[in-house]
C-alpha positions as a Markdown table, in Angstrom:
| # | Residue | x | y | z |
|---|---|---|---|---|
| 1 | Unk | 50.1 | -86.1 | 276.1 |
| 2 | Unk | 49.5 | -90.0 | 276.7 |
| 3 | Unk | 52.9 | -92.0 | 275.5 |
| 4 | Unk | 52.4 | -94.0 | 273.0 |
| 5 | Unk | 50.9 | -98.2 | 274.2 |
| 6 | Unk | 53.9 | -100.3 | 274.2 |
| 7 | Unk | 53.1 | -104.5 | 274.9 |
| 8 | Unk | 57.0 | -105.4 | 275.7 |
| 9 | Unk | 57.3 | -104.4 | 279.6 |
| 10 | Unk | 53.4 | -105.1 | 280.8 |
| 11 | Unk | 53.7 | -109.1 | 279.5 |
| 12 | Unk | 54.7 | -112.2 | 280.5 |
| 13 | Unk | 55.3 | -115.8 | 278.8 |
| 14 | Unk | 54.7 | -118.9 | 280.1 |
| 15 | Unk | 54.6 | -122.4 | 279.0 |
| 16 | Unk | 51.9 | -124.4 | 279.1 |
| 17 | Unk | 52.2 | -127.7 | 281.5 |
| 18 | Unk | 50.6 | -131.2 | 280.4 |
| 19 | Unk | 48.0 | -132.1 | 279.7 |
| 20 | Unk | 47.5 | -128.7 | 278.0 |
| 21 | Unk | 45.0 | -126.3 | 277.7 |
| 22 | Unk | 41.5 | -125.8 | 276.9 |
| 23 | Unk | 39.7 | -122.6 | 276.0 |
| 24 | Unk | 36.5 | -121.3 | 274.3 |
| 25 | Unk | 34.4 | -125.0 | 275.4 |
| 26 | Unk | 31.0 | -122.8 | 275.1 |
| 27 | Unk | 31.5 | -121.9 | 271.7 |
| 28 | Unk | 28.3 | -123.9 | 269.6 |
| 29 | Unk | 29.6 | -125.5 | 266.4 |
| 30 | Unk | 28.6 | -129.0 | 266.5 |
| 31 | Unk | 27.0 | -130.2 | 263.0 |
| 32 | Unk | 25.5 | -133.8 | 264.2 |
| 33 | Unk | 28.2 | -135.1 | 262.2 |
| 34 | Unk | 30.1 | -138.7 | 263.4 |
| 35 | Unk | 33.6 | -137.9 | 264.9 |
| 36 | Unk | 33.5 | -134.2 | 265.1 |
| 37 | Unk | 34.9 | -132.3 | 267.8 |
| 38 | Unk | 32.2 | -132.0 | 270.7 |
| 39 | Unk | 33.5 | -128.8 | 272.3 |
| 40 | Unk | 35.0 | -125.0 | 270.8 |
| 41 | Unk | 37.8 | -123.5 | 270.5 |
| 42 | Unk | 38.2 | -119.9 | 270.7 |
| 43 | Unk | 40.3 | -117.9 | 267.9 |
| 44 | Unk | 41.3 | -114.6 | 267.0 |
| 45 | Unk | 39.0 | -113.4 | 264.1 |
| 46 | Unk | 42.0 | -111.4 | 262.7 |
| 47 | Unk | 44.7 | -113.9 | 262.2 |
| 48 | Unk | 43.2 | -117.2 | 262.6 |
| 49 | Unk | 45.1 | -118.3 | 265.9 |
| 50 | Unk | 42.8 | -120.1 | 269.3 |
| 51 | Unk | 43.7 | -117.1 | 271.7 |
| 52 | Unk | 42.4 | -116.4 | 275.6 |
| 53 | Unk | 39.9 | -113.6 | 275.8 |
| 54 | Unk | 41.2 | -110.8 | 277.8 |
| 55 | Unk | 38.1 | -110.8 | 279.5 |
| 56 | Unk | 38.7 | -114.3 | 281.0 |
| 57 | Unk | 42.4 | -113.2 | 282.0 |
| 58 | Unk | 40.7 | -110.4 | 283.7 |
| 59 | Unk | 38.1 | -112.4 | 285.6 |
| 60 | Unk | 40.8 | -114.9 | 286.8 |
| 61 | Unk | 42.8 | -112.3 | 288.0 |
| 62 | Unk | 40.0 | -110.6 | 289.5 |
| 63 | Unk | 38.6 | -113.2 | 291.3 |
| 64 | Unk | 41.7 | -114.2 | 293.0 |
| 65 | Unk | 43.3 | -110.7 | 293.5 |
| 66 | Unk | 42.3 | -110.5 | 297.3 |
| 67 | Unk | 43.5 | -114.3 | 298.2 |
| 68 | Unk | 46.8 | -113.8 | 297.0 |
| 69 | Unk | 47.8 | -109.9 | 297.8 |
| 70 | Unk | 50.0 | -109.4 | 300.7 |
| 71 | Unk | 48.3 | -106.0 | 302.3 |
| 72 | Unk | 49.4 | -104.5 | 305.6 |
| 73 | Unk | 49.8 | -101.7 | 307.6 |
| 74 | Unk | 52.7 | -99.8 | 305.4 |
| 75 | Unk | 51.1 | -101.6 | 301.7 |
| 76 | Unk | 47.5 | -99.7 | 299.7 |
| 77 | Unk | 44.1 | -101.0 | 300.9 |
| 78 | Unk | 43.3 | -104.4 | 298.9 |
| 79 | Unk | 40.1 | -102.7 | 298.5 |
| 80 | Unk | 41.5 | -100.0 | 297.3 |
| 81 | Unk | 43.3 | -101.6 | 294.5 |
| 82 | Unk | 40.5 | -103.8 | 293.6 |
| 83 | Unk | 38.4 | -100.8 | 292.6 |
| 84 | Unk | 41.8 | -98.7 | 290.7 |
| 85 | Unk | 42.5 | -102.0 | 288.9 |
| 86 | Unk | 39.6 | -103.7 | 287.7 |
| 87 | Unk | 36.8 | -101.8 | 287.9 |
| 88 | Unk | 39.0 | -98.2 | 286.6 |
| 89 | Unk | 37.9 | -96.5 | 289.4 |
| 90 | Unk | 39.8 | -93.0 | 290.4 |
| 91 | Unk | 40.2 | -94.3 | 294.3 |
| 92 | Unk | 42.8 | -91.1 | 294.3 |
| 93 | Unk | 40.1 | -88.3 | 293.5 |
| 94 | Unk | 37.3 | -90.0 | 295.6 |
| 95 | Unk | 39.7 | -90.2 | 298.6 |
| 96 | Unk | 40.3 | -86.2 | 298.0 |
| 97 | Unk | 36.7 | -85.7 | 297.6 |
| 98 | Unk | 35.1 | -87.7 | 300.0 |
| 99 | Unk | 31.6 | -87.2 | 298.5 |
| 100 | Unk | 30.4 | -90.4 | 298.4 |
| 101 | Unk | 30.4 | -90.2 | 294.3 |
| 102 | Unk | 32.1 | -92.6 | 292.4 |
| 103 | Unk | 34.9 | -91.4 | 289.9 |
| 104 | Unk | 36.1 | -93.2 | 286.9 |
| 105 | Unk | 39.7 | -93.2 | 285.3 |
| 106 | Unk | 39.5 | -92.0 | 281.3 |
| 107 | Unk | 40.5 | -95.3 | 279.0 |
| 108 | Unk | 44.2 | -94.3 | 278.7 |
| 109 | Unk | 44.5 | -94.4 | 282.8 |
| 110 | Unk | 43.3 | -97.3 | 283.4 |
| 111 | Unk | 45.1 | -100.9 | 283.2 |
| 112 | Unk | 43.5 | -103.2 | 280.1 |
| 113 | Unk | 43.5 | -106.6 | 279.9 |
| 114 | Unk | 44.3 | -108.2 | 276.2 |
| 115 | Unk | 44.0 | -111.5 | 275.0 |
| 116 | Unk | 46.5 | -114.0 | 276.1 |
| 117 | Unk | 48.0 | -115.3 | 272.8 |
| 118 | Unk | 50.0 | -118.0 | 271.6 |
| 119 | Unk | 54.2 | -116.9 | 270.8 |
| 120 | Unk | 55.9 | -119.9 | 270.4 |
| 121 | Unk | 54.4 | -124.2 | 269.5 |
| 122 | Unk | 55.3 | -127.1 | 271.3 |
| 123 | Unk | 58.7 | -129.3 | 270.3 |
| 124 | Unk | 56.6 | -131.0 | 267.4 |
| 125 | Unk | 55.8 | -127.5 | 266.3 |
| 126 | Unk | 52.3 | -128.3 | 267.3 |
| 127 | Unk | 49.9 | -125.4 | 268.3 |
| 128 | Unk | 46.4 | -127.3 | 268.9 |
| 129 | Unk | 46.4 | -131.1 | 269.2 |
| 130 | Unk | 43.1 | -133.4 | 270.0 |
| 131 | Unk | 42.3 | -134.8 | 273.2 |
| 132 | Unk | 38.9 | -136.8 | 274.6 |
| 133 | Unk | 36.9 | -137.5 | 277.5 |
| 134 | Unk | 34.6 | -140.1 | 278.5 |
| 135 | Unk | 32.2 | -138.6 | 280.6 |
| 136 | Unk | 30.0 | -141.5 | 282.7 |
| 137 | Unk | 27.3 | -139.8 | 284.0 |
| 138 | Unk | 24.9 | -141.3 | 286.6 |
| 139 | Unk | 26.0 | -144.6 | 285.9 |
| 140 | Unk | 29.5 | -145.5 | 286.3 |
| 141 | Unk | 28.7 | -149.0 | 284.8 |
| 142 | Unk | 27.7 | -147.3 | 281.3 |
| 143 | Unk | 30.2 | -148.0 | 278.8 |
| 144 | Unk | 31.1 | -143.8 | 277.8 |
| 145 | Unk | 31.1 | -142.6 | 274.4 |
| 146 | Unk | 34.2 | -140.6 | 274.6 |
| 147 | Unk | 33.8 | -136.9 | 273.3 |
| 148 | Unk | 37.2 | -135.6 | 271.3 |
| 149 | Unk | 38.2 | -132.1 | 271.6 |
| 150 | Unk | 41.0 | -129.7 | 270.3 |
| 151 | Unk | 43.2 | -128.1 | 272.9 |
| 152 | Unk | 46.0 | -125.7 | 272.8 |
| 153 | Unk | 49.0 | -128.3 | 273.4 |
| 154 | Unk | 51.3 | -128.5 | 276.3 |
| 155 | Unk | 54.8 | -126.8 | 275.6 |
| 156 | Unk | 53.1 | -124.2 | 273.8 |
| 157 | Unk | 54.4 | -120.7 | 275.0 |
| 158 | Unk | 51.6 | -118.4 | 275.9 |
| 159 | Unk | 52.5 | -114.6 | 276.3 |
| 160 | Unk | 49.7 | -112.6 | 278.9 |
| 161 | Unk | 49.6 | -109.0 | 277.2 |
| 162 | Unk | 48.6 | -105.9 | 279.8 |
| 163 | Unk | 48.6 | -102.5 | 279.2 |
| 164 | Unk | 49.4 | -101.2 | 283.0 |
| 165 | Unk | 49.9 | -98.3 | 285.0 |
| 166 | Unk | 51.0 | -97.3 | 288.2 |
| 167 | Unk | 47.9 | -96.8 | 291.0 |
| 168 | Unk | 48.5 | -93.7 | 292.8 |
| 169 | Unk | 47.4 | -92.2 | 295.8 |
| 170 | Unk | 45.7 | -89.1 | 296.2 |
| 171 | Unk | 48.8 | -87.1 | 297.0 |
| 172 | Unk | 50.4 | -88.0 | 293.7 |
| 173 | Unk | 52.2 | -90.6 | 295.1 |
| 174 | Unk | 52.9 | -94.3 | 293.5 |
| 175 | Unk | 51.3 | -96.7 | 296.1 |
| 176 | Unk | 51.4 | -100.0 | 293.6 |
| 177 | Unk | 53.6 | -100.0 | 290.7 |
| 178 | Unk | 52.6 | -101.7 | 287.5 |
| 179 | Unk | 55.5 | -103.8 | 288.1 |
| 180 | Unk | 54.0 | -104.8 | 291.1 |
| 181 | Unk | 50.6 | -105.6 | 289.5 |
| 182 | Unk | 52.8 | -108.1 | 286.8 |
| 183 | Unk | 54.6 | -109.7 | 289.7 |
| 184 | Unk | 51.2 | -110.6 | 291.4 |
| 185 | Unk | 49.1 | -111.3 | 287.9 |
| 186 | Unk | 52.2 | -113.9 | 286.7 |
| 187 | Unk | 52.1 | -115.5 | 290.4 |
| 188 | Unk | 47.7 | -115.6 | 290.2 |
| 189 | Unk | 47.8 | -117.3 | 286.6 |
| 190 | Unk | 50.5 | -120.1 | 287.6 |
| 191 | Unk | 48.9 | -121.0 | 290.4 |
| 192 | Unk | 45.1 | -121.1 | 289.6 |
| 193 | Unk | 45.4 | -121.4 | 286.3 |
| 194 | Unk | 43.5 | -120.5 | 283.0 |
| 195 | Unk | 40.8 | -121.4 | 281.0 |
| 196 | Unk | 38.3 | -124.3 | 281.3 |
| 197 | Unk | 38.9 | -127.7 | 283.4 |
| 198 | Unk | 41.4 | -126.6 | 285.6 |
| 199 | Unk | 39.7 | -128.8 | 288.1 |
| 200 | Unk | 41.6 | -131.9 | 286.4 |
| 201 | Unk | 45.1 | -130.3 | 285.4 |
| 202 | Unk | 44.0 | -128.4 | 282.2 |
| 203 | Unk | 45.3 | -124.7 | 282.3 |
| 204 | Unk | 48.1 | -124.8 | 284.2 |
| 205 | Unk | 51.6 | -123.5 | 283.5 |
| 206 | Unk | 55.3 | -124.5 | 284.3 |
């Protein structure tokens, strides 16, 4: 019998660092209309609040998984734990095998990814606040027409929601704890950081 999906142990909050963060930018809404907001902002469709797709905390994380775990010769295979974690792979029964078949983890053994959402606002008791940039382009003479945005404002607190398990080997054994995959997801997301332009600070957590 699978225990019931409890949030409070497989998350972690962080605050968002200046100049904030921006998420959803691909999202088309523009109307043509003077002064509107030229990029979009992502929110739940349930209760109405800009969130970070789960997906996007997952591709971070994935993409970054090999730079920053610490293998060696006593720790699991880094490719290993690629495949148990983010692709729900059964490394365990293809190691017993050894058939050259792929094997995949039923839902409720593998580790999900949910949307990063917002817990707590900033001192103002802001949660979004506008911002602008004025892009050039090819001519750095050109006076810019700056384009305003929303973004989720720094000193919000953002909570990172998993549902995690422990990656076993195929003797049973736990060879990479979910507590293990929290410590190394929380250290991936503060230093890369999330979401889009975190080439010029946005994204990034204190």
């Amino acid at each position: 019998m699978n225990s019931t999906i409890s949030l409070q142990n497989d998350s972690f909050p962080l605050q968002i660092a200046y100049p904030g963060l921006v998420t959803g930018v691909g999202i088309d809404h523009e109307a043509k209309i003077e002064g509107e907001f030229k990029l979009g902002v992502h929110f739940d469709y349930t209760w109405g609040m800009p969130v970070v797709y789960g997906s996007s905390v997952k591709g971070v994380l994935r993409a970054y998984f090999k730079d920053f775990y610490q293998g060696g010769n006593d720790k699991p295979n880094a490719e290993y734990l690629f495949y148990d974690i983010f692709e729900g792979r059964n490394m365990a029964k293809e190691h017993q095998l050894n058939d050259d078949k792929k094997y995949y983890k039923s839902i409720y053994d593998r580790d999900i990814f949910f949307d990063a959402v917002i817990t707590e606002a900033d001192s103002k008791e802001r949660i979004l606040c506008s911002d602008s940039i004025t892009p050039h382009g090819d001519n750095p003479l050109r006076n810019p027409t700056p384009l305003t945005f929303l973004k989720i404002a720094a000193g919000c607190t953002m909570e990172f929601r998993f549902k995690l398990v422990d990656t076993k080997d195929e003797n049973g054994d736990v060879i990479f704890s979910k507590d293990n995959k929290k410590e190394l997801f929380e250290e991936i997301i503060k230093t890369v950081g999330i979401g889009a332009k975190t080439n010029v600070g946005y994204g990034q957590f204190q």
